[in-house]
Tab-separated table of N, CA and C in Angstrom:
chain	number	residue	atom	x	y	z
P	1	MET	N	48.398	349.791	164.492
P	1	MET	CA	49.318	350.724	163.846
P	1	MET	C	49.135	350.757	162.264
P	2	ARG	N	48.962	351.848	161.634
P	2	ARG	CA	48.719	352.198	160.293
P	2	ARG	C	49.886	352.600	159.610
P	3	ILE	N	50.096	351.822	158.397
P	3	ILE	CA	51.249	352.303	157.641
P	3	ILE	C	50.629	353.397	156.495
P	4	THR	N	51.328	354.433	156.597
P	4	THR	CA	50.997	355.458	155.800
P	4	THR	C	51.467	355.172	154.190
P	5	LYS	N	50.964	356.090	153.193
P	5	LYS	CA	51.136	355.880	151.875
P	5	LYS	C	52.691	356.127	151.646
P	6	LYS	N	53.291	357.021	152.315
P	6	LYS	CA	54.720	357.366	152.097
P	6	LYS	C	55.502	356.266	152.542
P	7	ALA	N	55.296	355.636	153.860
P	7	ALA	CA	56.019	354.660	154.432
P	7	ALA	C	56.030	353.346	153.727
P	8	ARG	N	54.882	353.004	153.194
P	8	ARG	CA	54.733	351.755	152.432
P	8	ARG	C	55.935	351.448	151.356
P	9	PRO	N	56.266	352.345	150.355
P	9	PRO	CA	57.305	351.981	149.516
P	9	PRO	C	58.650	351.884	150.250
P	10	VAL	N	58.934	352.507	151.362
P	10	VAL	CA	60.070	352.465	152.010
P	10	VAL	C	60.181	351.134	152.626
P	11	ILE	N	59.197	350.711	153.170
P	11	ILE	CA	59.158	349.290	153.909
P	11	ILE	C	59.266	348.157	152.910
P	12	VAL	N	58.505	348.295	151.700
P	12	VAL	CA	58.662	347.256	150.696
P	12	VAL	C	60.193	347.264	150.212
P	13	LEU	N	60.694	348.423	150.003
P	13	LEU	CA	61.920	348.520	149.515
P	13	LEU	C	63.062	347.813	150.392
P	14	ALA	N	62.791	348.122	151.633
P	14	ALA	CA	63.662	347.635	152.774
P	14	ALA	C	63.572	345.968	152.877
P	15	ILE	N	62.325	345.663	152.829
P	15	ILE	CA	61.948	344.055	152.981
P	15	ILE	C	62.601	343.414	151.696
P	16	THR	N	62.467	344.078	150.402
P	16	THR	CA	63.133	343.452	149.140
P	16	THR	C	64.565	343.522	149.170
P	17	GLY	N	65.133	344.535	149.775
P	17	GLY	CA	66.538	344.650	149.882
P	17	GLY	C	67.046	343.624	150.870
P	18	THR	N	66.305	343.384	151.941
P	18	THR	CA	66.871	342.279	152.886
P	18	THR	C	66.860	341.003	152.239
P	19	VAL	N	65.596	340.596	151.671
P	19	VAL	CA	65.460	339.301	150.992
P	19	VAL	C	66.607	339.148	149.939
P	20	LEU	N	66.912	340.245	148.990
P	20	LEU	CA	67.831	340.056	148.040
P	20	LEU	C	69.279	340.007	148.707
P	21	GLY	N	69.534	340.621	149.764
P	21	GLY	CA	70.735	340.726	150.350
P	21	GLY	C	71.057	339.209	150.967
P	22	LEU	N	69.996	338.767	151.605
P	22	LEU	CA	70.213	337.465	152.161
P	22	LEU	C	70.424	336.283	151.122
P	23	SER	N	69.636	336.429	149.976
P	23	SER	CA	69.838	335.469	149.033
P	23	SER	C	71.309	335.687	148.326
P	24	GLY	N	71.714	336.768	148.174
P	24	GLY	CA	73.001	337.016	147.627
P	24	GLY	C	74.107	336.568	148.522
P	25	PHE	N	73.893	336.616	149.882
P	25	PHE	CA	74.775	336.119	150.804
P	25	PHE	C	74.904	334.586	150.803
P	26	ALA	N	73.678	333.980	150.576
P	26	ALA	CA	73.587	332.468	150.458
P	26	ALA	C	74.289	332.004	149.130
P	27	ILE	N	74.133	332.876	148.025
P	27	ILE	CA	74.781	332.381	146.781
P	27	ILE	C	76.198	332.624	146.974
P	28	ALA	N	76.713	333.712	147.561
P	28	ALA	CA	78.177	333.875	147.798
P	28	ALA	C	78.810	332.883	148.638
P	29	SER	N	78.039	332.528	149.696
P	29	SER	CA	78.668	331.532	150.552
P	29	SER	C	78.582	330.090	149.943
P	30	PHE	N	77.668	329.733	149.202
P	30	PHE	CA	77.721	328.597	148.394
P	30	PHE	C	78.885	328.448	147.430
P	31	VAL	N	79.028	329.531	146.616
P	31	VAL	CA	80.260	329.583	145.725
P	31	VAL	C	81.510	329.632	146.433
P	32	GLN	N	81.575	330.220	147.720
P	32	GLN	CA	82.810	330.128	148.504
P	32	GLN	C	83.168	328.728	149.045
P	33	ASP	N	81.914	328.055	149.357
P	33	ASP	CA	82.119	326.762	149.815
P	33	ASP	C	82.644	325.695	148.682
P	34	SER	N	82.051	325.896	147.641
P	34	SER	CA	82.388	324.970	146.437
P	34	SER	C	83.805	325.141	145.947
P	35	THR	N	84.344	326.418	146.012
P	35	THR	CA	85.642	326.604	145.407
P	35	THR	C	86.715	326.301	146.362
P	36	ALA	N	86.313	326.218	147.703
P	36	ALA	CA	87.411	325.845	148.773
P	36	ALA	C	87.577	324.394	148.783
P	37	GLY	N	86.747	323.553	148.236
P	37	GLY	CA	86.957	322.191	148.375
P	37	GLY	C	87.992	321.639	147.345
P	38	GLY	N	88.329	320.249	147.253
P	38	GLY	CA	89.294	319.703	146.342
P	38	GLY	C	88.829	319.868	144.941
P	39	VAL	N	89.882	319.838	144.171
P	39	VAL	CA	89.805	319.903	142.747
P	39	VAL	C	89.540	318.587	142.250
P	40	ALA	N	88.798	318.252	141.296
P	40	ALA	CA	88.515	317.054	140.742
P	40	ALA	C	89.794	316.374	140.160
P	41	GLY	N	90.169	315.181	140.493
P	41	GLY	CA	91.342	314.615	139.822
P	41	GLY	C	92.730	315.006	140.705
P	42	SER	N	92.522	315.636	141.822
P	42	SER	CA	93.583	316.015	142.542
P	42	SER	C	94.279	314.752	143.371
P	43	ALA	N	95.315	314.797	143.770
P	43	ALA	CA	96.060	313.585	144.342
P	43	ALA	C	95.690	313.631	145.955
P	44	GLU	N	95.592	312.712	146.440
P	44	GLU	CA	95.341	312.526	147.952
P	44	GLU	C	96.337	311.718	148.409
P	45	ALA	N	97.015	312.144	149.672
P	45	ALA	CA	97.966	311.368	150.208
P	45	ALA	C	97.613	310.309	151.153
P	46	MET	N	98.241	309.172	151.104
P	46	MET	CA	97.928	308.030	152.002
P	46	MET	C	99.098	307.769	152.937
P	47	SER	N	98.667	307.105	153.947
P	47	SER	CA	99.701	306.750	155.029
P	47	SER	C	100.654	305.711	154.330
P	48	PRO	N	101.891	305.653	154.731
P	48	PRO	CA	102.711	304.610	154.181
P	48	PRO	C	102.422	303.209	154.757
P	49	ALA	N	102.466	302.186	153.942
P	49	ALA	CA	102.185	300.832	154.291
P	49	ALA	C	103.403	300.012	154.342
P	50	THR	N	103.539	299.028	155.307
P	50	THR	CA	104.732	298.188	155.433
P	50	THR	C	104.261	296.885	154.790
P	51	VAL	N	105.180	296.468	153.753
P	51	VAL	CA	104.893	295.202	153.056
P	51	VAL	C	106.030	294.229	153.195
P	52	THR	N	105.647	292.965	153.431
P	52	THR	CA	106.653	291.927	153.700
P	52	THR	C	107.057	291.414	152.249
P	53	GLY	N	108.370	291.417	152.096
P	53	GLY	CA	108.896	290.831	150.629
P	53	GLY	C	109.045	289.317	150.684
P	54	ALA	N	108.771	288.751	149.579
P	54	ALA	CA	109.190	287.467	149.338
P	54	ALA	C	110.419	287.207	148.525
P	55	GLN	N	111.466	286.567	149.241
P	55	GLN	CA	112.827	286.319	148.406
P	55	GLN	C	112.628	285.089	147.826
P	56	THR	N	113.482	284.801	146.755
P	56	THR	CA	113.356	283.452	146.062
P	56	THR	C	114.847	283.021	146.049
P	57	GLY	N	114.939	281.763	146.239
P	57	GLY	CA	116.195	281.007	146.204
P	57	GLY	C	117.017	281.194	147.350
P	58	VAL	N	118.235	280.590	147.299
P	58	VAL	CA	119.233	280.632	148.386
P	58	VAL	C	120.394	281.520	147.833
P	59	LEU	N	120.879	282.529	148.828
P	59	LEU	CA	121.955	283.329	148.497
P	59	LEU	C	123.160	282.731	148.985
P	60	LEU	N	124.128	282.757	148.195
P	60	LEU	CA	125.574	282.389	148.645
P	60	LEU	C	126.196	283.728	148.810
P	61	PRO	N	127.408	283.776	149.681
P	61	PRO	CA	128.003	285.105	149.758
P	61	PRO	C	128.318	285.872	148.646
P	62	GLY	N	128.151	287.070	148.590
P	62	GLY	CA	128.354	287.833	147.426
P	62	GLY	C	127.249	287.969	146.382
P	63	GLU	N	126.197	287.156	146.587
P	63	GLU	CA	125.093	286.959	145.524
P	63	GLU	C	124.088	288.148	146.084
P	64	LYS	N	123.204	288.333	144.980
P	64	LYS	CA	121.979	289.231	145.068
P	64	LYS	C	120.900	288.473	144.608
P	65	GLY	N	119.809	288.814	145.149
P	65	GLY	CA	118.452	288.165	144.827
P	65	GLY	C	117.330	289.356	144.809
P	66	TYR	N	116.342	288.785	143.895
P	66	TYR	CA	115.213	289.797	143.691
P	66	TYR	C	114.150	289.399	144.852
P	67	VAL	N	113.267	290.509	144.995
P	67	VAL	CA	112.106	290.367	146.080
P	67	VAL	C	110.855	290.851	145.363
P	68	ILE	N	109.825	289.939	145.663
P	68	ILE	CA	108.541	290.176	145.146
P	68	ILE	C	107.614	290.822	146.365
P	69	LEU	N	107.067	291.979	146.028
P	69	LEU	CA	106.250	292.582	146.875
P	69	LEU	C	104.799	292.427	146.404
P	70	THR	N	103.885	291.902	147.138
P	70	THR	CA	102.495	291.794	146.835
P	70	THR	C	101.737	292.828	147.421
P	71	LEU	N	101.281	293.728	146.321
P	71	LEU	CA	100.613	294.871	146.642
P	71	LEU	C	99.053	294.689	146.557
P	72	SER	N	98.199	295.363	147.445
P	72	SER	CA	96.978	295.421	147.206
P	72	SER	C	96.182	296.811	147.530
P	73	ASN	N	95.046	297.078	147.002
P	73	ASN	CA	94.352	298.226	147.160
P	73	ASN	C	93.074	297.862	148.024
P	74	PRO	N	92.939	298.289	149.290
P	74	PRO	CA	91.822	297.982	150.061
P	74	PRO	C	90.708	298.801	149.681
P	75	ASN	N	90.933	300.005	148.987
P	75	ASN	CA	89.895	300.951	148.911
P	75	ASN	C	88.843	300.520	147.793
P	76	ALA	N	87.499	300.705	148.204
P	76	ALA	CA	86.495	300.317	147.309
P	76	ALA	C	86.097	301.397	146.574
P	77	ASN	N	86.498	302.656	146.564
P	77	ASN	CA	86.204	303.752	145.796
P	77	ASN	C	87.202	304.616	144.920
P	78	VAL	N	88.472	304.158	145.161
P	78	VAL	CA	89.541	304.962	144.470
P	78	VAL	C	90.876	304.026	144.131
P	79	LYS	N	91.199	304.429	142.936
P	79	LYS	CA	92.542	303.713	142.556
P	79	LYS	C	93.797	304.293	143.265
P	80	ILE	N	94.715	303.550	143.420
P	80	ILE	CA	95.915	303.985	144.097
P	80	ILE	C	97.072	303.753	143.170
P	81	LYS	N	98.175	304.832	143.197
P	81	LYS	CA	99.388	304.627	142.419
P	81	LYS	C	100.521	304.457	143.366
P	82	LEU	N	101.447	303.474	143.176
P	82	LEU	CA	102.701	303.368	144.007
P	82	LEU	C	103.557	304.679	143.663
P	83	VAL	N	104.004	305.237	144.691
P	83	VAL	CA	104.767	306.468	144.450
P	83	VAL	C	106.268	306.300	144.804
P	84	SER	N	106.338	305.459	145.892
P	84	SER	CA	107.805	305.107	146.355
P	84	SER	C	107.811	303.717	146.995
P	85	VAL	N	109.027	303.138	147.109
P	85	VAL	CA	109.486	302.051	147.775
P	85	VAL	C	110.699	302.271	148.574
P	86	THR	N	110.726	302.045	149.883
P	86	THR	CA	112.048	302.276	150.608
P	86	THR	C	112.198	301.135	151.531
P	87	ALA	N	113.452	300.631	151.640
P	87	ALA	CA	113.892	299.443	152.270
P	87	ALA	C	113.517	299.784	153.910
P	88	GLY	N	112.957	298.569	154.361
P	88	GLY	CA	112.541	298.457	155.914
P	88	GLY	C	113.788	297.680	156.658
P	89	GLN	N	113.310	296.476	156.910
P	89	GLN	CA	113.976	295.835	157.745
P	89	GLN	C	114.438	294.303	157.227
P	90	VAL	N	115.550	293.696	157.871
P	90	VAL	CA	115.875	292.307	157.644
P	90	VAL	C	115.431	291.683	158.866
P	91	VAL	N	114.640	290.575	158.780
P	91	VAL	CA	114.272	289.859	159.983
P	91	VAL	C	114.720	288.416	159.796
P	92	ILE	N	115.754	287.976	160.751
P	92	ILE	CA	116.162	286.759	160.727
P	92	ILE	C	115.066	285.685	161.426
P	93	ASP	N	114.618	284.825	160.707
P	93	ASP	CA	113.619	283.900	161.215
P	93	ASP	C	114.144	282.689	161.966
P	94	THR	N	115.212	282.050	161.208
P	94	THR	CA	115.892	281.028	161.925
P	94	THR	C	117.345	281.100	161.270
P	95	VAL	N	118.223	280.477	162.264
P	95	VAL	CA	119.572	280.367	162.087
P	95	VAL	C	120.089	279.087	162.996
P	96	VAL	N	121.242	278.551	162.523
P	96	VAL	CA	121.498	277.338	163.389
P	96	VAL	C	121.714	277.626	164.844
P	97	ASN	N	122.489	278.717	165.033
P	97	ASN	CA	122.797	278.982	166.489
P	97	ASN	C	122.087	280.486	166.664
P	98	GLU	N	121.131	280.556	167.571
P	98	GLU	CA	120.274	281.825	167.949
P	98	GLU	C	121.364	282.992	168.192
P	99	THR	N	122.305	282.651	168.701
P	99	THR	CA	123.346	283.763	168.967
P	99	THR	C	124.032	284.611	167.863
P	100	ASP	N	123.875	283.874	166.585
P	100	ASP	CA	124.331	284.499	165.560
P	100	ASP	C	123.323	285.278	164.781
P	101	LYS	N	122.105	285.434	165.228
P	101	LYS	CA	121.237	286.278	164.505
P	101	LYS	C	121.608	287.733	164.311
P	102	PRO	N	122.023	288.404	165.315
P	102	PRO	CA	122.643	289.844	164.990
P	102	PRO	C	123.612	289.833	163.970
P	103	TYR	N	124.655	288.978	163.947
P	103	TYR	CA	125.763	288.867	162.821
P	103	TYR	C	124.999	288.667	161.548
P	104	CYS	N	124.213	287.790	161.355
P	104	CYS	CA	123.576	287.300	160.163
P	104	CYS	C	122.644	288.495	159.574
P	105	GLN	N	121.935	289.080	160.488
P	105	GLN	CA	121.206	290.207	160.087
P	105	GLN	C	121.912	291.231	159.484
P	106	GLY	N	123.242	291.549	160.087
P	106	GLY	CA	124.138	292.652	159.561
P	106	GLY	C	124.803	292.194	158.279
P	107	GLN	N	124.688	290.993	157.943
P	107	GLN	CA	125.344	290.526	156.660
P	107	GLN	C	124.349	290.598	155.415
P	108	LEU	N	123.149	291.019	155.599
P	108	LEU	CA	122.248	291.087	154.433
P	108	LEU	C	121.865	292.711	154.246
P	109	GLU	N	122.047	293.112	153.031
P	109	GLU	CA	121.679	294.520	152.567
P	109	GLU	C	120.630	294.611	151.756
P	110	LEU	N	119.727	295.623	151.989
P	110	LEU	CA	118.527	295.761	151.088
P	110	LEU	C	118.891	296.986	150.162
P	111	SER	N	118.262	296.984	149.061
P	111	SER	CA	118.343	297.996	148.012
P	111	SER	C	117.207	298.124	147.108
P	112	THR	N	116.731	299.364	146.728
P	112	THR	CA	115.694	299.686	145.897
P	112	THR	C	116.029	300.056	144.424
P	113	THR	N	117.435	300.007	144.195
P	113	THR	CA	117.877	300.531	143.107
P	113	THR	C	117.298	299.759	141.763
P	114	GLY	N	116.917	298.436	141.952
P	114	GLY	CA	116.461	297.664	141.022
P	114	GLY	C	115.007	297.530	140.852
P	115	ALA	N	114.451	298.522	141.517
P	115	ALA	CA	112.914	298.567	141.439
P	115	ALA	C	112.488	298.858	140.013
P	116	ASP	N	111.322	298.305	139.602
P	116	ASP	CA	110.613	298.503	138.443
P	116	ASP	C	110.461	300.052	138.334
P	117	PRO	N	110.999	300.778	137.240
P	117	PRO	CA	110.675	302.039	137.060
P	117	PRO	C	109.283	302.425	136.823
P	118	LEU	N	108.500	301.545	136.289
P	118	LEU	CA	107.080	301.692	135.934
P	118	LEU	C	106.295	301.474	137.253
P	119	GLN	N	105.895	302.520	138.022
P	119	GLN	CA	105.144	302.161	139.270
P	119	GLN	C	103.725	302.042	138.895
P	120	PRO	N	103.197	300.927	139.418
P	120	PRO	CA	101.783	300.523	138.860
P	120	PRO	C	100.693	301.292	139.599
P	121	THR	N	99.566	301.338	138.926
P	121	THR	CA	98.413	302.070	139.502
P	121	THR	C	97.442	300.823	139.743
P	122	LEU	N	96.898	300.605	140.864
P	122	LEU	CA	96.023	299.526	141.380
P	122	LEU	C	94.581	299.923	141.255
P	123	ALA	N	93.888	298.992	140.514
P	123	ALA	CA	92.440	299.410	140.435
P	123	ALA	C	91.785	299.247	141.780
P	124	VAL	N	90.477	299.663	141.920
P	124	VAL	CA	89.764	299.594	142.998
P	124	VAL	C	89.679	298.151	143.560
P	125	SER	N	90.019	297.984	144.699
P	125	SER	CA	89.870	296.728	145.451
P	125	SER	C	90.795	295.636	144.694
P	126	GLU	N	91.724	296.015	144.016
P	126	GLU	CA	92.690	295.087	143.298
P	126	GLU	C	93.611	294.528	144.427
P	127	ALA	N	93.879	293.191	144.369
P	127	ALA	CA	94.612	292.414	145.350
P	127	ALA	C	95.695	291.607	144.685
P	128	ASN	N	96.810	291.322	145.452
P	128	ASN	CA	97.752	290.306	144.946
P	128	ASN	C	98.505	290.860	143.651
P	129	PHE	N	98.844	292.117	143.528
P	129	PHE	CA	99.591	292.615	142.535
P	129	PHE	C	101.119	292.398	142.683
P	130	PRO	N	101.869	291.703	142.065
P	130	PRO	CA	103.203	291.420	142.174
P	130	PRO	C	104.034	292.514	141.583
P	131	TYR	N	105.071	293.146	142.476
P	131	TYR	CA	105.783	294.223	142.199
P	131	TYR	C	107.306	293.618	142.450
P	132	LYS	N	108.198	293.593	141.522
P	132	LYS	CA	109.530	292.894	141.560
P	132	LYS	C	110.440	294.070	141.760
P	133	LEU	N	111.360	293.855	142.809
P	133	LEU	CA	112.698	294.542	143.121
P	133	LEU	C	113.934	293.702	142.694
P	134	THR	N	114.487	294.078	141.573
P	134	THR	CA	115.560	293.283	141.144
P	134	THR	C	116.736	293.561	141.916
P	135	ASP	N	117.659	292.690	142.331
P	135	ASP	CA	118.966	292.839	143.139
P	135	ASP	C	118.585	293.588	144.456
P	136	ALA	N	117.471	293.196	145.196
P	136	ALA	CA	117.139	293.955	146.273
P	136	ALA	C	117.747	293.522	147.562
P	137	VAL	N	118.152	292.131	147.545
P	137	VAL	CA	118.760	291.621	148.798
P	137	VAL	C	120.252	291.113	148.289
P	138	THR	N	121.243	291.561	149.221
P	138	THR	CA	122.649	291.217	148.911
P	138	THR	C	123.206	290.443	150.177
P	139	LEU	N	123.759	289.214	150.033
P	139	LEU	CA	124.463	288.611	151.086
P	139	LEU	C	125.788	289.075	151.035
P	140	LYS	N	126.511	289.838	151.966
P	140	LYS	CA	127.791	290.358	151.841
P	140	LYS	C	128.872	289.261	151.443
P	141	PRO	N	129.845	289.669	150.719
P	141	PRO	CA	130.858	288.564	150.168
P	141	PRO	C	131.709	288.005	151.352
P	142	ASP	N	131.748	288.696	152.462
P	142	ASP	CA	132.673	288.250	153.519
P	142	ASP	C	131.871	287.400	154.544
P	143	THR	N	130.634	287.001	154.443
P	143	THR	CA	129.762	286.357	155.197
P	143	THR	C	130.334	284.812	155.444
P	144	ASP	N	130.339	284.538	156.635
P	144	ASP	CA	130.950	283.108	156.966
P	144	ASP	C	130.064	281.989	157.300
P	145	ILE	N	130.274	280.978	157.655
P	145	ILE	CA	129.441	279.811	157.901
P	145	ILE	C	128.203	279.901	158.878
P	146	ARG	N	128.426	280.851	159.706
P	146	ARG	CA	127.393	280.996	160.731
P	146	ARG	C	125.963	281.469	160.146
P	147	CYS	N	126.012	281.967	158.969
P	147	CYS	CA	124.787	282.292	158.264
P	147	CYS	C	124.116	281.164	157.356
P	148	GLN	N	124.867	279.956	157.342
P	148	GLN	CA	124.539	278.928	156.249
P	148	GLN	C	123.065	278.312	156.825
P	149	ALA	N	122.207	278.263	155.866
P	149	ALA	CA	120.923	277.713	156.128
P	149	ALA	C	119.899	278.562	156.964
P	150	MET	N	120.342	279.965	157.054
P	150	MET	CA	119.361	280.853	157.683
P	150	MET	C	118.095	281.013	156.916
P	151	THR	N	117.013	281.358	157.522
P	151	THR	CA	115.881	281.926	156.867
P	151	THR	C	115.650	283.278	157.327
P	152	TYR	N	114.971	284.153	156.438
P	152	TYR	CA	114.748	285.434	156.901
P	152	TYR	C	113.513	285.944	155.922
P	153	HIS	N	113.167	287.238	156.335
P	153	HIS	CA	112.132	287.894	155.539
P	153	HIS	C	112.586	289.500	155.613
P	154	THR	N	112.101	290.111	154.546
P	154	THR	CA	112.391	291.569	154.633
P	154	THR	C	111.026	292.352	154.519
P	155	THR	N	111.195	293.692	155.124
P	155	THR	CA	110.113	294.451	155.043
P	155	THR	C	110.377	295.738	154.168
P	156	TRP	N	109.378	296.265	153.707
P	156	TRP	CA	109.479	297.537	152.761
P	156	TRP	C	108.406	298.485	153.007
P	157	ILE	N	108.792	299.852	152.910
P	157	ILE	CA	107.672	300.640	153.130
P	157	ILE	C	107.250	301.253	151.841
P	158	THR	N	106.066	301.197	151.589
P	158	THR	CA	105.402	301.593	150.404
P	158	THR	C	104.544	302.939	150.539
P	159	GLN	N	104.707	303.816	149.572
P	159	GLN	CA	103.816	305.017	149.795
P	159	GLN	C	103.006	305.037	148.385
P	160	PHE	N	101.691	305.175	148.657
P	160	PHE	CA	100.713	305.194	147.684
P	160	PHE	C	100.118	306.690	147.456
P	161	GLN	N	99.528	306.941	146.382
P	161	GLN	CA	98.663	308.206	146.226
P	161	GLN	C	97.489	307.761	145.418
P	162	ALA	N	96.444	308.372	145.983
P	162	ALA	CA	95.034	308.127	145.445
P	162	ALA	C	94.875	308.773	144.038
P	163	VAL	N	94.367	308.254	142.994
P	163	VAL	CA	94.201	308.817	141.823
P	163	VAL	C	92.731	308.588	141.395
P	164	ARG	N	92.226	309.612	140.556
P	164	ARG	CA	90.930	309.343	140.085
P	164	ARG	C	90.858	309.231	138.556
């Protein structure tokens, strides 16, 4: 098959147009791809984590106590910021009479109103960061002798956000 002098420029133009068109498509799809991704420095949501609180001291009826949450960042590549803390559960570990557990559990109230307003940012792989909740546990004033010498622990739901 012979290519005539008149057909040669048409074929060269068609091939050039095809090559340019395909490279233009590749550039356009690359640009499309890169702008569709996340923006640098954007926040990334994380799953809530349940943390056990450490209470200090003995509560008498009507008294409040603070709780220390020990926070950790298991991520090796991103810092995390504490966004919120919500009350979880009170768990009665021991009480003199086991049948009094439900009563004593109902006598303890949890609150986050005394949470430190400066929510911390944890460094990459940071562990054992103490976060204080003031007046977080209250033993109701009408609590009777059944709860004397009980031991308990509390759980708290923490929500973090990844930061760069």
